[in-house]
Coordinates of C-alpha atoms and ligand atoms in Angstrom, one line a residue:
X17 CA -114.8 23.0 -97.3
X18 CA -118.2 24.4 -98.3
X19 CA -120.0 26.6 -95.8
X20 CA -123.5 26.2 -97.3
X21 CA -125.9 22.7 -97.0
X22 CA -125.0 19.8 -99.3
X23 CA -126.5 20.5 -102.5
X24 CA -128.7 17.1 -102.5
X25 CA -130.5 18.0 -98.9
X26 CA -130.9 21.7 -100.4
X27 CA -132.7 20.7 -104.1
X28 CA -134.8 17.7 -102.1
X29 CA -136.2 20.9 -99.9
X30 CA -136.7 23.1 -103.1
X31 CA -140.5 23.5 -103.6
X32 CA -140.6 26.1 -106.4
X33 CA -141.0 24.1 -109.7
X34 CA -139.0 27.1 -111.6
X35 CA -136.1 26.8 -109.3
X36 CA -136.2 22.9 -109.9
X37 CA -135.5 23.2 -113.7
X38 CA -132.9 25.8 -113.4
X39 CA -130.8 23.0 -110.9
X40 CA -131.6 20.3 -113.2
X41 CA -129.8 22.2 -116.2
X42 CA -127.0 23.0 -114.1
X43 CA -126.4 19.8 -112.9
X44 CA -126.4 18.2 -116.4
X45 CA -124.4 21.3 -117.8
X46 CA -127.0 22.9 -120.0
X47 CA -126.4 26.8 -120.0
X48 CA -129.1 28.8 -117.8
X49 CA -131.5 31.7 -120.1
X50 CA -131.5 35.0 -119.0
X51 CA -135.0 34.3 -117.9
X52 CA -133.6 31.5 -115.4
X53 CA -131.0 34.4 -114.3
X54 CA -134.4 36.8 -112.8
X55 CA -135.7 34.1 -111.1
X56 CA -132.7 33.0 -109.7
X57 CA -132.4 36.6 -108.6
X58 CA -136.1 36.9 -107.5
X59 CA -136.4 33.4 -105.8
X60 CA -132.8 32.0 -104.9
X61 CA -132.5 31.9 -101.4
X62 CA -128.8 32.2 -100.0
X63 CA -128.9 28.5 -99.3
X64 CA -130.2 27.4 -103.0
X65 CA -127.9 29.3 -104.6
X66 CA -124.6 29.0 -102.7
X67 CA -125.0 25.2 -102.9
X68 CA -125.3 25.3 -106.5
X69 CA -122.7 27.6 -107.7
X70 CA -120.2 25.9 -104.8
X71 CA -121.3 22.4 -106.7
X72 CA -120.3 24.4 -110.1
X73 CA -117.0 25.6 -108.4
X74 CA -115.9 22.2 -107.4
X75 CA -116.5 20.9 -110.6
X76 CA -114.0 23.3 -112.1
X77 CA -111.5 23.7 -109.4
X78 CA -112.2 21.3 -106.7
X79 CA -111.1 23.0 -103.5
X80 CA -108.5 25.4 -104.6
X81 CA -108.5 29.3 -104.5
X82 CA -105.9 30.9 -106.6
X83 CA -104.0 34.5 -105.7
X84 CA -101.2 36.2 -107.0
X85 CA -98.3 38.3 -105.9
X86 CA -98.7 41.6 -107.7
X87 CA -98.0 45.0 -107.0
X88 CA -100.1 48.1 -108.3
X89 CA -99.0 51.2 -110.0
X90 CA -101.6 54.5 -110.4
X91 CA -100.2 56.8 -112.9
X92 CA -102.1 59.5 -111.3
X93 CA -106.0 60.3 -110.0
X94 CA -106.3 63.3 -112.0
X95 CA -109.2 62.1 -114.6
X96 CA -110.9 64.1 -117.2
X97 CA -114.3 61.9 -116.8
X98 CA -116.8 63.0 -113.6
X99 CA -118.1 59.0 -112.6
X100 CA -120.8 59.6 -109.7
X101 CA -119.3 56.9 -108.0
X102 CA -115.8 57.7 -108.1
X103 CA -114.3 58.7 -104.5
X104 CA -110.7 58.5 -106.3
X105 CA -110.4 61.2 -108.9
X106 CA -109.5 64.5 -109.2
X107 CA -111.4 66.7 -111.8
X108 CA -108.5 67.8 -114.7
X109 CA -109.6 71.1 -113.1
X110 CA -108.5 70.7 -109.5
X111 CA -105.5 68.5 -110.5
X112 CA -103.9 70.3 -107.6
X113 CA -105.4 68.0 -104.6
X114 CA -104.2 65.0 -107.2
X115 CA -101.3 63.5 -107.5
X116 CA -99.3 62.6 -111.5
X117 CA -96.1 60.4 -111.1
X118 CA -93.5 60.5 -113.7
X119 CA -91.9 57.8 -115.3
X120 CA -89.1 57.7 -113.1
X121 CA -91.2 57.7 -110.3
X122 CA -93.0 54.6 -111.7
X123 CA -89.6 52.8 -112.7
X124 CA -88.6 53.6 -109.3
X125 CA -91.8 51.4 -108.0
X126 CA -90.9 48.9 -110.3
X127 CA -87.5 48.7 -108.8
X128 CA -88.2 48.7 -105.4
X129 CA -89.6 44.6 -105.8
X130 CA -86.5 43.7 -107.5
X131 CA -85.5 40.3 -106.4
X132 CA -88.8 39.8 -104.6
X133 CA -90.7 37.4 -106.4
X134 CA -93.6 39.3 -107.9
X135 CA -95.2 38.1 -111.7
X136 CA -97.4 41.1 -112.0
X137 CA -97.7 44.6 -112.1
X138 CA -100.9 45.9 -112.0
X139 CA -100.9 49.6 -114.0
X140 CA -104.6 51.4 -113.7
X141 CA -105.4 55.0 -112.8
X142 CA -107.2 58.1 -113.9
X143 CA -107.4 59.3 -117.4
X144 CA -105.1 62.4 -117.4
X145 CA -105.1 64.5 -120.8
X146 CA -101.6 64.9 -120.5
X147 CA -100.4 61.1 -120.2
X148 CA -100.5 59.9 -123.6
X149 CA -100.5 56.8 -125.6
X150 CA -96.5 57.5 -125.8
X151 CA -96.1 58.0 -122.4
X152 CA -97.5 54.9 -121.3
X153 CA -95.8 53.0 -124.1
X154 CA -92.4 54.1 -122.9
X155 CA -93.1 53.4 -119.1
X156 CA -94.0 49.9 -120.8
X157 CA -90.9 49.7 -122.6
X158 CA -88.8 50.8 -119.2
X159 CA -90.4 48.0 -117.4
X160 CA -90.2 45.5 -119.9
X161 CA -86.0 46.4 -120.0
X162 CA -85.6 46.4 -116.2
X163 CA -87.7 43.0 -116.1
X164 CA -88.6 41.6 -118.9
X165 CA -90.6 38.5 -117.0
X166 CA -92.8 40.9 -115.5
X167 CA -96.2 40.4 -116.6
X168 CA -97.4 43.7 -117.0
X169 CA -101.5 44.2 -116.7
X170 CA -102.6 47.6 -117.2
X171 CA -105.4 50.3 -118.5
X172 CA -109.0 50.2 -118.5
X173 CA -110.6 50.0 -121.8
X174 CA -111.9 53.7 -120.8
X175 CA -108.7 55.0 -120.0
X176 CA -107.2 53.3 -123.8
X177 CA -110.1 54.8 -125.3
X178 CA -109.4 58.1 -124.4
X179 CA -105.2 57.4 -125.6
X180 CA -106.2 55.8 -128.9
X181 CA -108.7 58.6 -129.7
X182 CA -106.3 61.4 -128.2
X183 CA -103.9 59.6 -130.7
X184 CA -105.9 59.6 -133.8
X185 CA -105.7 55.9 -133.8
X186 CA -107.9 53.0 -134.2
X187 CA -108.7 50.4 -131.8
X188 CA -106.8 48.1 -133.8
X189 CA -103.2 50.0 -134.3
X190 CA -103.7 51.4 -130.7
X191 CA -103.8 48.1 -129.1
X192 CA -101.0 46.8 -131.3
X193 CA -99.3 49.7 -130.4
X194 CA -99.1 48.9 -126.6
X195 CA -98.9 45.1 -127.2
X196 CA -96.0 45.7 -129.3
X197 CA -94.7 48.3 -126.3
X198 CA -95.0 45.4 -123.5
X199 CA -98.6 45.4 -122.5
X200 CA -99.7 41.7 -121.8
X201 CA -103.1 42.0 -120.9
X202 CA -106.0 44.2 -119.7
X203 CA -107.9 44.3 -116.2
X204 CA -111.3 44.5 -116.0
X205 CA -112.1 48.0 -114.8
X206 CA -114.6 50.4 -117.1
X207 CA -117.3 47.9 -117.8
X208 CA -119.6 49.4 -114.6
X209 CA -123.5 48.8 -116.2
X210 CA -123.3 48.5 -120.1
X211 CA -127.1 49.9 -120.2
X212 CA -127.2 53.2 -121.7
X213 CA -129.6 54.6 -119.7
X214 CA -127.6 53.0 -116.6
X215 CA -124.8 55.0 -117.8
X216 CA -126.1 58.2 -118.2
X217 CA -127.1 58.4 -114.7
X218 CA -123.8 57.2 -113.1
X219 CA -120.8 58.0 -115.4
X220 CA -122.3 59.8 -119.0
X221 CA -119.0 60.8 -120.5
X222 CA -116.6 57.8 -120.6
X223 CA -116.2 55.2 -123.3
X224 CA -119.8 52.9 -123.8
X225 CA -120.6 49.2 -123.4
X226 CA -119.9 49.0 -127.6
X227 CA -116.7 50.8 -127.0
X228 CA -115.3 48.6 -123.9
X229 CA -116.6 45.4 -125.7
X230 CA -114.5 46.4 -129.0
X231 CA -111.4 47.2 -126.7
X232 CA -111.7 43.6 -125.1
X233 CA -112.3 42.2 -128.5
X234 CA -109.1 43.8 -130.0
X235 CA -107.3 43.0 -127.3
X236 CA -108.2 39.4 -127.3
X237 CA -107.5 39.5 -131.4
X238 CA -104.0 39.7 -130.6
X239 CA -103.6 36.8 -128.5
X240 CA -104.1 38.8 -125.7
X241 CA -106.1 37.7 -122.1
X242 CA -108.5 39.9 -120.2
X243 CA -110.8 40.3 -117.0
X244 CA -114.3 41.8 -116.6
X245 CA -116.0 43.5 -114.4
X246 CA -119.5 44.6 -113.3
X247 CA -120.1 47.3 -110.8
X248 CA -123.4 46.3 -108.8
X249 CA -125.6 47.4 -105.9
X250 CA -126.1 51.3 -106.9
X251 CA -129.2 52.2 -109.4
X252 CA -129.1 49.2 -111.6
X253 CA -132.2 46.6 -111.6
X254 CA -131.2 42.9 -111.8
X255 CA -132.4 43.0 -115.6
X256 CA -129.4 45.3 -116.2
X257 CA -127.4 43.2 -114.3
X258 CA -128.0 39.9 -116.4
X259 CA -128.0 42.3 -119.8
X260 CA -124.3 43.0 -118.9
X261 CA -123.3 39.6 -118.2
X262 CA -124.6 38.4 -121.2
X263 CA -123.1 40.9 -123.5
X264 CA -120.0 39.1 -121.7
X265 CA -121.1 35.5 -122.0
X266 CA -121.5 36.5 -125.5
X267 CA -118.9 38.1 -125.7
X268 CA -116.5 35.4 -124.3
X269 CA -118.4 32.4 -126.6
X270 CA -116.5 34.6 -129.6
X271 CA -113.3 35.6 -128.3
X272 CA -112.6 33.4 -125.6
X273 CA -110.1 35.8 -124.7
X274 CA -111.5 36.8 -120.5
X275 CA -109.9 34.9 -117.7
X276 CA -112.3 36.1 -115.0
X277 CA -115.4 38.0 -114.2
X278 CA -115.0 40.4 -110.9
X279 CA -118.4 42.0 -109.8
X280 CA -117.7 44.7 -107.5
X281 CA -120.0 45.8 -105.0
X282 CA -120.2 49.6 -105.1
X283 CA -118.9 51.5 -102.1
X284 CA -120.5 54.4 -101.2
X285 CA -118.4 57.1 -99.0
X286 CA -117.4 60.0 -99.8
X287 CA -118.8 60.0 -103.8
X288 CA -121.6 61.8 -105.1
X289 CA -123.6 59.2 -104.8
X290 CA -123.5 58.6 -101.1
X291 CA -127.2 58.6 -100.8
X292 CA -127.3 55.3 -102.3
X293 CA -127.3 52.6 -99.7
X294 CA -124.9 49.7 -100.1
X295 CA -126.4 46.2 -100.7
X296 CA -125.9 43.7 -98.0
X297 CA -123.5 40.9 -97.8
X298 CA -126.7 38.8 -98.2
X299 CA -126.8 40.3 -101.9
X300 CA -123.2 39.8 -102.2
X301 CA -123.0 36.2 -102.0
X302 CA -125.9 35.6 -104.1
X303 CA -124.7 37.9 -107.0
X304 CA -120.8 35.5 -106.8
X305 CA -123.8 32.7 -106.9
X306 CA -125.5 33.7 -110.2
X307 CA -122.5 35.2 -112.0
X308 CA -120.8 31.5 -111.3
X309 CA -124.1 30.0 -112.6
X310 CA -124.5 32.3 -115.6
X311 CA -120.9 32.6 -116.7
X312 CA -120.0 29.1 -117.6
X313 CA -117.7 30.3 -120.0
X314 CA -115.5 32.6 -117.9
X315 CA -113.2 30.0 -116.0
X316 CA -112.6 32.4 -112.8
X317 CA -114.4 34.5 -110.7
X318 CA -112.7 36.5 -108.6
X319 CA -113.6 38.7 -105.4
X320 CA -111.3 41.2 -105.3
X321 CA -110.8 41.9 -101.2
X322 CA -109.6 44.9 -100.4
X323 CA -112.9 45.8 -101.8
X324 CA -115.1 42.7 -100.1
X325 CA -113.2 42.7 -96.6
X326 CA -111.5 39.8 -95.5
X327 CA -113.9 37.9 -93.8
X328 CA -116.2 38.3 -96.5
X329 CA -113.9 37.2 -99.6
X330 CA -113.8 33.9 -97.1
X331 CA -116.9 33.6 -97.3
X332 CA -117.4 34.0 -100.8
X333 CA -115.5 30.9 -101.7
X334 CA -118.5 28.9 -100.9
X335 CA -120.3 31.2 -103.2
X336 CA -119.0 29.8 -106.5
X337 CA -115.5 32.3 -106.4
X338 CA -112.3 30.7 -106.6
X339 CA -109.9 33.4 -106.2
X340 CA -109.3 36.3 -104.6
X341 CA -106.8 38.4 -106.5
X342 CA -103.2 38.7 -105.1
X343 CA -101.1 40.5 -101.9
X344 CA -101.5 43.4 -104.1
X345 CA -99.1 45.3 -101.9
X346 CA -100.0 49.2 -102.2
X347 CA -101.8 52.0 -101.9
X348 CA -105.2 50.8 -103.9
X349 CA -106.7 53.7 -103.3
X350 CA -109.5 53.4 -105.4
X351 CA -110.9 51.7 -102.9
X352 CA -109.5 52.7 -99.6
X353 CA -111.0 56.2 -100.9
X354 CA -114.6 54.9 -101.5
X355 CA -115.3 53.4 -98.2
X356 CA -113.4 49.4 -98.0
X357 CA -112.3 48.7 -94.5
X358 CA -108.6 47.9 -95.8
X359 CA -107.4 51.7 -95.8
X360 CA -103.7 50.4 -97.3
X361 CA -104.5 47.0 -98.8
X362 CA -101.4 44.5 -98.5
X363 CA -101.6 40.8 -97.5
X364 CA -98.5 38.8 -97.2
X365 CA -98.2 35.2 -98.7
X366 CA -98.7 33.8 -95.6
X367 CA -101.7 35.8 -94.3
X368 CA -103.4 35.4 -97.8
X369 CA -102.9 31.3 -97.5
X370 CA -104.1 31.5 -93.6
X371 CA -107.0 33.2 -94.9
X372 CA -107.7 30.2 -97.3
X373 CA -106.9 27.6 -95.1
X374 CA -108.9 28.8 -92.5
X375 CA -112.1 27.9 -94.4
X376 CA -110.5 24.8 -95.9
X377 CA -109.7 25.4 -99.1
X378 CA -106.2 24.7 -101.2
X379 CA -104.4 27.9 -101.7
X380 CA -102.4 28.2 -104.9
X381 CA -100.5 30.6 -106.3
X382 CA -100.8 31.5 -109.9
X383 CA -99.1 33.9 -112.6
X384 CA -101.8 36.6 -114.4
X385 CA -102.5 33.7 -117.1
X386 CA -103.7 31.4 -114.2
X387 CA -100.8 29.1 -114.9
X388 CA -100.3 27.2 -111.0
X389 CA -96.6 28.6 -109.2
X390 CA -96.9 26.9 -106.1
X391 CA -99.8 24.9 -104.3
X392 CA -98.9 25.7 -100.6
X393 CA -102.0 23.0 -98.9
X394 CA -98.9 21.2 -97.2
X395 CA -96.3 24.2 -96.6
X396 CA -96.2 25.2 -92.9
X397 CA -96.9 29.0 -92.3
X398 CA -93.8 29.8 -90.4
X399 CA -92.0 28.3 -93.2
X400 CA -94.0 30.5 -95.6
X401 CA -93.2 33.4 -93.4
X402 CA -89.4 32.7 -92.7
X403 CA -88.5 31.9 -97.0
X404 CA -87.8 35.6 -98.6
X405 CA -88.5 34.0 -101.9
X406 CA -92.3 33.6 -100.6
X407 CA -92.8 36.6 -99.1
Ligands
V47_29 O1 -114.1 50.5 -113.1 C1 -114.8 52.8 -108.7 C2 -114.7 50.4 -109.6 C3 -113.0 49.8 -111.0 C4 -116.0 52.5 -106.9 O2 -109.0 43.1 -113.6 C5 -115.8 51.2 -107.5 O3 -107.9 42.1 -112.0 C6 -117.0 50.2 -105.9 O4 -111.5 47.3 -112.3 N1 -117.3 51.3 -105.3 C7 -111.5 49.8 -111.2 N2 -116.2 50.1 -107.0 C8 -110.9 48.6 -110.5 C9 -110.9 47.3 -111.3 C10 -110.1 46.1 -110.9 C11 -109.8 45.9 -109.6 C12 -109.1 44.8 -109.2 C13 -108.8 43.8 -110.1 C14 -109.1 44.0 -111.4 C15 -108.6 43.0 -112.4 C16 -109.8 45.2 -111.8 O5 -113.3 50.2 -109.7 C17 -113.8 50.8 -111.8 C18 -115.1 50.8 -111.0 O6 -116.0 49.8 -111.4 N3 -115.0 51.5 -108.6 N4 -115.4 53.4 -107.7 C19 -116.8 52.5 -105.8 N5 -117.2 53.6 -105.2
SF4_30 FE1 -112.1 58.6 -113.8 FE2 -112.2 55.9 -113.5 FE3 -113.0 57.5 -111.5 FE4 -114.4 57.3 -113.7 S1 -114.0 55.6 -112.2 S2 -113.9 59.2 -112.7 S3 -112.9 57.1 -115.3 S4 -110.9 57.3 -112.3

């Protein structure tokens, strides 16, 4: 069920002869300019544009919001890089207040959802100068021996760029390396602005837009799948946020390797750039809007709540997003840390496919690769709740 007007009573109401156009190309599937993105951005009301990218959404996916039953693993939050927005890391030089878990430790995580049904583990941390490429490529291998079906996604393209560099290898050979290791695909984290001059004022020293694009590239080269991201609301102007998406769209018309775009709205406790006020959830559901109008190549678009809140990742499924990434079941701090109401994000099955149902929409389960596990519109809660092989 859509929260917003019926997209006929909402373009019959549209004055603006700019904003006419733009709905007239997306209804008749011709791909929105850059140009169309600012004024979208400039002119959309909430109303406009939720009807318009829900209308898109239902096209694609009809009513149903996919999640997935992951768990996450952070290597460590000691990171080498200084990213203004960070509230997660710990300087290399105060690795004291951090935290670095061993491969036993991680193995140990691994086991402890044995014969639970999980299909992903979710690997993404800091960049520590002391985990290497071979490191990570035997806690692959471990995982891959104890369960092979495990689909394991892991490592932003900043923290592989700092392994294959470390490592003296090339993109190439250092992504082969990994694949060959286990790695099944990479999660979207890194991307923040592409802009250079964006990046110099919130995270200078990590890998560039070029160098994430190449990793994404290299990864998708191998018959490997990926996600994107886009960290919004902080310093950026909405020009820099259309550049980024359509180095992505671009991106994606080449490769076709990226499963879903996740923007993430920047948090701002506790980081050094506190000052900055957060957007509002007004600008929330207008940015899922335009990045489900402007990506028509990406097939998902996910809001990631532990980030979003609950209420709000309900909402956004009238906003063009059709899912909302998995029980995730741990610690994500990277979040918790930076301001999200979920201090220790973990939904259950059952409270994830309330949450869906509760704005009418068909919850279904899905595997990294978006293949469908279960549709659970007719399943009862309590008998989600009582089955141990849902919950
Ligand atoms: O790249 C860091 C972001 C990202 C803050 O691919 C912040 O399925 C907001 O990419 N406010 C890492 N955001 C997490 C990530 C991710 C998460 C969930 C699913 C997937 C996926 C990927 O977190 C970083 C950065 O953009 N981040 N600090 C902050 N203060
Ligand atoms: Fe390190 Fe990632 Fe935090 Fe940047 S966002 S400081 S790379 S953990």
């Amino acid at each position: 069920m859509n929260a917003v007007a019926p997209l006929d009573r909402i373009l019959a109401d549209v004055k603006n002869k700019q904003l006419q156009q733009i709905a007239d190309k997306i209804i008749n599937n011709i791909r929105i300019t850059p140009e169309d993105a600012l004024v979208l951005f400039e002119k959309g009301t909430l109303g406009f544009l939720g009807a318009l990218a829900n209308h898109v959404r239902e096209k694609k996916h009809g009513d149903k919001t996919y999640f997935n039953r992951n768990f996450h693993i952070e290597p460590t939050n000691v990171c080498v890089f200084s990213c203004k927005f960070c509230s997660y890391s710990r300087l290399y030089a105060h690795k004291e207040e951090g935290w670095e878990l061993s491969i036993e430790q991680m193995m140990d995580i691994v086991k402890g959802y044995d014969g639970k049904p999980i299909t992903e583990v979710h690997i993404v941390g800091g960049v520590h100068p002391k985990m290497n490429i071979h490191f990570f490529a035997d806690l692959l291998k471990q995982i891959k021996q104890h369960r092979p079906d495990l689909h394991i996604k892991g490592f932003t393209a900043v923290e592989l760029d700092y392994m294959f560099r470390k490592a003296k290898m090339t993109v190439e050979e250092g992504m082969k390396y990994l694949h060959d290791a286990g790695l099944d695909s990479l999660p979207g984290g890194g991307a923040e602005i592409f802009d250079p001059a964006i990046r110099a004022q919130i995270c200078e020293d990590k890998v560039d837009g070029k160098g994430w694009l190449e990793i994404h590239k290299a990864a998708h080269m191998l018959g490997m799948h990926s996600n994107a991201t886009m960290l919004y609301g902080h310093v950026e102007s909405y020009i820099h946020r259309i550049d980024h998406m359509e180095q992505l769209r671009q991106t994606q018309d080449e490769t076709g390797g990226f499963n879903t775009f996740i923007p993430l709205k920047f948090r701002n406790f506790d980081n050094e750039m506190s000052h900055v006020p957060e957007v509002s959830v007004i600008d929330d559901m207008k940015m899922y809007a335009i990045a489900r109008l402007y990506m028509d190549n990406f097939p998902h678009l996910k809001a990631y709540w532990p980030m979003l809140g609950r209420q709000n990742a309900q909402l956004s499924l009238s906003f063009g997003v059709n899912d909302i990434d998995g029980t995730i079941d741990d610690s994500t701090k990277i979040y918790s840390m930076a301001g999200s109401e979920e201090q220790n994000p973990a939904m259950s099955t059952a409270e994830l496919v309330t949450l869906i149902k509760q704005v009418k929409r068909q919850p279904v389960e899905r595997d990294t690769l978006y293949n469908e596990i279960r549709d659970y519109t007719n399943m009862d809660i309590k008998e989600i709740e009582t089955n141990p092989l849902l919950n």
